[in-house]
mmCIF file of C-alpha atoms in Angstrom:
data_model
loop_
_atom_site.group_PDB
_atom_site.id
_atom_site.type_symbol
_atom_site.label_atom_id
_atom_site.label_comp_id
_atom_site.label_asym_id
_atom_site.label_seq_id
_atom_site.Cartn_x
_atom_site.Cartn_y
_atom_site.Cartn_z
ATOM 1 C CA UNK U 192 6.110 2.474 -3.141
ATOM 2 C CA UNK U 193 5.998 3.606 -6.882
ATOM 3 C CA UNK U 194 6.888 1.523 -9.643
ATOM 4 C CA UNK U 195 9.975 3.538 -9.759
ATOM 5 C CA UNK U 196 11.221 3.509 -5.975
ATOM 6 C CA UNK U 197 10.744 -0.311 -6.662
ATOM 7 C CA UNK U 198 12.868 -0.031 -9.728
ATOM 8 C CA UNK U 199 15.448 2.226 -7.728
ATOM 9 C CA UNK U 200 15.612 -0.917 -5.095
ATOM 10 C CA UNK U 201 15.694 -4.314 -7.541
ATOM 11 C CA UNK U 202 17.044 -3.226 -10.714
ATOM 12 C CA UNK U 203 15.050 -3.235 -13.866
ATOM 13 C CA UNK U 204 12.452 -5.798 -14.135
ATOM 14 C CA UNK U 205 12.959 -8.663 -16.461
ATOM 15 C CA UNK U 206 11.075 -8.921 -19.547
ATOM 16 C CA UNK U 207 9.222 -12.732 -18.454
ATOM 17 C CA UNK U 208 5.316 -12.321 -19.414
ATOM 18 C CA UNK U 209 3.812 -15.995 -18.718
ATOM 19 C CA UNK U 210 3.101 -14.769 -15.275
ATOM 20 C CA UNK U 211 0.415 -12.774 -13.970
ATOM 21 C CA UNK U 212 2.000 -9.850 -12.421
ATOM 22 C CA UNK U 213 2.929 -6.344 -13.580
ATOM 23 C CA UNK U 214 6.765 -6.938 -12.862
ATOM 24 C CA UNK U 215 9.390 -9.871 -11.700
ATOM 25 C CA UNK U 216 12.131 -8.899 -10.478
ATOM 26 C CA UNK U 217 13.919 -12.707 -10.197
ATOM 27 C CA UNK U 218 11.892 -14.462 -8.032
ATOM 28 C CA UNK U 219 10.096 -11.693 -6.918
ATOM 29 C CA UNK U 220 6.714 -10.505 -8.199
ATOM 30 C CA UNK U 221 5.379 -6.944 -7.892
ATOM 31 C CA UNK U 222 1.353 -5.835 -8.638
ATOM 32 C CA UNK U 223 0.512 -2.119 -8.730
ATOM 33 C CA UNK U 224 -3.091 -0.229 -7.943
ATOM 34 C CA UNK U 225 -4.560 1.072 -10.904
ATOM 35 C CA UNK U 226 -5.536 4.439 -9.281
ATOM 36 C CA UNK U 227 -2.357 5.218 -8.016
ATOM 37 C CA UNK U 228 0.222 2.603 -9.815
ATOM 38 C CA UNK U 229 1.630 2.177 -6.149
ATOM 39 C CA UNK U 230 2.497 -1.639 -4.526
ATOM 40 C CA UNK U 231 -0.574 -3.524 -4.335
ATOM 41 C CA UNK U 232 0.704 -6.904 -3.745
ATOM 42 C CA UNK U 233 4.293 -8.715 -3.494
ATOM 43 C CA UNK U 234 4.470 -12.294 -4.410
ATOM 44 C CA UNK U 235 6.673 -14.875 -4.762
ATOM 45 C CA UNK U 236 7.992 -16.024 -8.074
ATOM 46 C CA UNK U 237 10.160 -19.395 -7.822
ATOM 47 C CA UNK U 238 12.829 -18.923 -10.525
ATOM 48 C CA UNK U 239 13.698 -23.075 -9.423
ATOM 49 C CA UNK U 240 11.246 -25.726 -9.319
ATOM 50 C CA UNK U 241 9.224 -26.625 -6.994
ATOM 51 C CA UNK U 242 6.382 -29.089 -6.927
ATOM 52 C CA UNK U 243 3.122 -29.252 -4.499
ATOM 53 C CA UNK U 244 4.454 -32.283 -3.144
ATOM 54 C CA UNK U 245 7.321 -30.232 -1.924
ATOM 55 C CA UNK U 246 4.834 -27.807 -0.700
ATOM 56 C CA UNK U 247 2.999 -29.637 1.081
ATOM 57 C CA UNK U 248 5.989 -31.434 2.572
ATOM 58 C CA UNK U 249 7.618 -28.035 4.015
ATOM 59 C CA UNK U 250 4.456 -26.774 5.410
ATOM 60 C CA UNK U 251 1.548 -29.628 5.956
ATOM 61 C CA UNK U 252 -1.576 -30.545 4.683
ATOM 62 C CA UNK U 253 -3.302 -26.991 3.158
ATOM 63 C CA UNK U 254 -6.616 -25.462 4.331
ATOM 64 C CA UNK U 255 -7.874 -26.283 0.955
ATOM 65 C CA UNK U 256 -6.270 -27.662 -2.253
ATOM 66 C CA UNK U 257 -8.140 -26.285 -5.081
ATOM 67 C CA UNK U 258 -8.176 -28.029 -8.381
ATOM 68 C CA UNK U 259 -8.329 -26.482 -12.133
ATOM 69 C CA UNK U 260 -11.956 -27.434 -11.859
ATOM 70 C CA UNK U 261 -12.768 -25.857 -8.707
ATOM 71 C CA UNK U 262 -10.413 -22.360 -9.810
ATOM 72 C CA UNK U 263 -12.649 -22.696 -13.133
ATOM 73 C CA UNK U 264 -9.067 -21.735 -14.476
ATOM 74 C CA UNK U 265 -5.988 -24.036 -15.832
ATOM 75 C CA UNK U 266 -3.985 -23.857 -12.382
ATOM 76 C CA UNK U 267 -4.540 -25.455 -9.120
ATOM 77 C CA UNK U 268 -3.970 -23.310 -5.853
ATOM 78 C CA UNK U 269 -3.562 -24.546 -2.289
ATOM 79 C CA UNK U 270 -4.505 -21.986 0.544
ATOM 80 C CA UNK U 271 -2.730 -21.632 4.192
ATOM 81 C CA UNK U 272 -4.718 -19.843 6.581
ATOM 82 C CA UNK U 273 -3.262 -19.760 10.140
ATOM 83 C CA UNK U 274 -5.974 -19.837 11.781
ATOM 84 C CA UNK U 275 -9.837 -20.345 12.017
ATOM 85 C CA UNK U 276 -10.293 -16.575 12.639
ATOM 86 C CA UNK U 277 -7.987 -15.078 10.431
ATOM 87 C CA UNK U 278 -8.622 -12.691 7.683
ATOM 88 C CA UNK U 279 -6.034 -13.451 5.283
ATOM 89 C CA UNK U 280 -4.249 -16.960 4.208
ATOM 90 C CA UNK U 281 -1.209 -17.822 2.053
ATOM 91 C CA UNK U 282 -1.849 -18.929 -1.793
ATOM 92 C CA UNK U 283 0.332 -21.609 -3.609
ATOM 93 C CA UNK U 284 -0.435 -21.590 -7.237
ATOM 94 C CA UNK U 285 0.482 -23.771 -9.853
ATOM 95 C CA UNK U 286 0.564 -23.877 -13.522
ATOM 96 C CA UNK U 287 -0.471 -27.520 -15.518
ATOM 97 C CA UNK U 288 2.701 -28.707 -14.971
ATOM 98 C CA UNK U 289 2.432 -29.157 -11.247
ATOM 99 C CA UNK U 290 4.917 -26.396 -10.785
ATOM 100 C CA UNK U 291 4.542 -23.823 -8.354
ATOM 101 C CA UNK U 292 4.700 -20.555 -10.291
ATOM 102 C CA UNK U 293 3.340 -18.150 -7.721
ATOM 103 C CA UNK U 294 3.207 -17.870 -3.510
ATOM 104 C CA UNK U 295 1.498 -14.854 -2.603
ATOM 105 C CA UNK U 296 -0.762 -13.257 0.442
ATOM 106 C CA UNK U 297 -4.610 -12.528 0.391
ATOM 107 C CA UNK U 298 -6.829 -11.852 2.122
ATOM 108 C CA UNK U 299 -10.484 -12.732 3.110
ATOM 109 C CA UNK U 300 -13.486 -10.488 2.973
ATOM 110 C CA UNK U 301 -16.070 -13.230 4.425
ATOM 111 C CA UNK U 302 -14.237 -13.441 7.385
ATOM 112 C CA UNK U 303 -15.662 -10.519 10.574
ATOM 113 C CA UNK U 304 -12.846 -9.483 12.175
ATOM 114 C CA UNK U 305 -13.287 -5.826 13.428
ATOM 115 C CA UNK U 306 -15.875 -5.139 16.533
ATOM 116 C CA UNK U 307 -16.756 -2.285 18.277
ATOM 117 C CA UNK U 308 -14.300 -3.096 20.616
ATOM 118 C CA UNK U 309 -11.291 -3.815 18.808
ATOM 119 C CA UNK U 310 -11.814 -0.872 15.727
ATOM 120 C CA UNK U 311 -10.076 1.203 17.305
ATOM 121 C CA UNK U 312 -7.153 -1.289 17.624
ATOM 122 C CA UNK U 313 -7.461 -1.629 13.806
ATOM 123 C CA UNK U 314 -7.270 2.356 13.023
ATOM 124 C CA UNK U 315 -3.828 2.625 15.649
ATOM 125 C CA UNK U 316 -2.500 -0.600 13.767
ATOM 126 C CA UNK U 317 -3.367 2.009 10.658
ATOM 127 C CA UNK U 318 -0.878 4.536 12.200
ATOM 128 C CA UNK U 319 1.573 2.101 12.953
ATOM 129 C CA UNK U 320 1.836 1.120 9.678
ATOM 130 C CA UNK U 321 2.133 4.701 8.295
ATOM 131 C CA UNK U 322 4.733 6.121 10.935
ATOM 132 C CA UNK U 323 1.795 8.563 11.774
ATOM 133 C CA UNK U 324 1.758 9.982 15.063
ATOM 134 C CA UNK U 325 -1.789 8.960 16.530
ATOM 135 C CA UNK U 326 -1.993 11.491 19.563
ATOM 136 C CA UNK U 327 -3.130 14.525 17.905
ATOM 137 C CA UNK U 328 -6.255 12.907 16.837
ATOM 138 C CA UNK U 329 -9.488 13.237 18.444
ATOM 139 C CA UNK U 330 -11.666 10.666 17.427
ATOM 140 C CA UNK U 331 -15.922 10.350 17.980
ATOM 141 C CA UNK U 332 -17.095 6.573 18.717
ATOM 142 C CA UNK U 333 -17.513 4.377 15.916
ATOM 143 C CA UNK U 334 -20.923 3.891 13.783
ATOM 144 C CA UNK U 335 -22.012 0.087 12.286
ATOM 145 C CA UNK U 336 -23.320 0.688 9.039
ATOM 146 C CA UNK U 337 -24.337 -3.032 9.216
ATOM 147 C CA UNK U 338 -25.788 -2.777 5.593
ATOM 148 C CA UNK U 339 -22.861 -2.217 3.939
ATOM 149 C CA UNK U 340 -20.677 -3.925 6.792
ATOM 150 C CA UNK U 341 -18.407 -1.234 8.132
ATOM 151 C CA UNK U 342 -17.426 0.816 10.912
ATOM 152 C CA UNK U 343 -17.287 4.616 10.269
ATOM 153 C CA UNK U 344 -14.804 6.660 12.755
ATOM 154 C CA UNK U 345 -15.216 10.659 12.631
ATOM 155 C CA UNK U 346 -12.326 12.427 13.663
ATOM 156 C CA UNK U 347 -10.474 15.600 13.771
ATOM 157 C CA UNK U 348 -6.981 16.708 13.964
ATOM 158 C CA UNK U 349 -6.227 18.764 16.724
ATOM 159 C CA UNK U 350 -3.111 20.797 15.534
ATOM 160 C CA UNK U 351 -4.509 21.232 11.926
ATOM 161 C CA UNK U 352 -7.902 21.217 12.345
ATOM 162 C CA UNK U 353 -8.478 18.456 9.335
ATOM 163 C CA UNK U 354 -11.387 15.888 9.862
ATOM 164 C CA UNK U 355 -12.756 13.310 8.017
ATOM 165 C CA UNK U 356 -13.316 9.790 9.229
ATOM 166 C CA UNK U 357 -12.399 6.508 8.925
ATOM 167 C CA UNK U 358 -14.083 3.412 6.979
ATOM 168 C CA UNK U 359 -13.168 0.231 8.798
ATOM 169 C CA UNK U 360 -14.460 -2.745 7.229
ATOM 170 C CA UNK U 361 -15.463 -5.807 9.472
ATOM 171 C CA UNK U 362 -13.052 -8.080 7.535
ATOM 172 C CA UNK U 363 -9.549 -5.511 8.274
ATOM 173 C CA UNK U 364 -9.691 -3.151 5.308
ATOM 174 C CA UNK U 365 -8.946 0.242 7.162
ATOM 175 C CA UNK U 366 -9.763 3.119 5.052
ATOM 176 C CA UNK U 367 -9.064 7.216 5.059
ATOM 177 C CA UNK U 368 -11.602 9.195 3.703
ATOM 178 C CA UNK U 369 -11.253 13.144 3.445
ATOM 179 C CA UNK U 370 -14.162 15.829 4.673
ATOM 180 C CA UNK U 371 -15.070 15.124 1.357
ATOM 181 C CA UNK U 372 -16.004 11.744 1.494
ATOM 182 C CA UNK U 373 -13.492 10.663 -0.833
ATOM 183 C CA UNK U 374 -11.188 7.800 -0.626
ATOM 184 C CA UNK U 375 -7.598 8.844 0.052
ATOM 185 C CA UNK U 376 -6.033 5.379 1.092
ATOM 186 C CA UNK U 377 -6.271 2.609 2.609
ATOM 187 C CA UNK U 378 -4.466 -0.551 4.376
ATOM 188 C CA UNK U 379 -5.366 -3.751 4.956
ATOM 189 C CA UNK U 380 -4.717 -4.900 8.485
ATOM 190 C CA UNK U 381 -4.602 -8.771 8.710
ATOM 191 C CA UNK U 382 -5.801 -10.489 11.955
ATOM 192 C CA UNK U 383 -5.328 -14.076 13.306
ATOM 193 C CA UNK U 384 -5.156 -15.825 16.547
ATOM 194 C CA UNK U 385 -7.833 -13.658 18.320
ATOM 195 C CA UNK U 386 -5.270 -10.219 17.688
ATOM 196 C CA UNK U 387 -3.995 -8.239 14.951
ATOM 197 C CA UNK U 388 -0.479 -9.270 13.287
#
């Protein structure tokens, strides 16, 4: 979405700046891309209280709690990730007053997700996500360009004749790149539990 079908759906963003987002819309926050000033990331923005005790009381012990000196920053963040293999986790962050001011997903780029036998899964979780319709595609097997750590898909469209190929990175990224070889967009597919969510 663009900033203004977001605007079109919440109303006119307040004018808060003490948090690090691009809009708040109540308690939700909204980042956009700088290439194409579309939704990068949504994140929560409590407009009550809420403390890490309370945190950690709703939802257990964290996968790590991460002081101010370990953020090298003035906040302290604690991190959910569901499980071992997953490529993304949930981030609590807090300002100096213990309060939680932010509750947002991420995701994890040191974390190999995507195989040879599961990229395709990735690219149709690509279409899903898009509404695309997958079955005019004809695709060539993937390549491992193991240097820089991604898969790279050829393929064609049948009806239209348009190729280009696919970059899918071993952590989830799944990326469309024209004949050209430039970037046109991608999607980030997250990935826990042994499948993809």
């Amino acid at each position: 979405m663009t900033e203004d079908e977001v605007t079109a759906v919440l109303g006119e963003p307040s004018d808060e700046d003490d948090i690090p987002v691009d809009d708040v819309f109540n308690d939700i926050g909204v980042r956009y891309t700088l290439h194409d000033e579309s939704v990068e990331q949504v994140l929560i923005t409590p407009e009550e209280d809420i403390t890490f005790d309370e945190i950690i009381e709703s939802f257990g012990e964290p996968t790590q709690d991460l002081s101010p000196e370990d953020t090298g920053t003035s906040v302290r963040i604690l991190t959910y990730q569901p499980a071992a293999d997953s490529n993304f986790y949930i981030a609590v962050e807090g300002d100096e007053d213990d309060n939680i001011s932010l509750i947002y997903p991420a995701h994890t780029t040191n974390t190999e997700v995507v195989t040879e036998d599961n990229v395709m899964n990735f690219i149709s979780a690509y279409y899903d996500i898009n509404v695309l319709d997958m079955s005019l595609i004809s695709f060539e097997d993937p390549v491992l360009n193991a240097e820089e750590g991604y898969f790279e898909v050829p393929f064609e469209n049948i009806h239209h004749g348009l190729t280009g190929y696919f970059r899918v990175w071993t952590y989830g990224q799944v990326e469309y790149m024209n004949e050209n070889g430039e970037y046109v967009y991608g999607e980030f597919i997250p990935y826990a539990d042994g499948e993809i969510k």
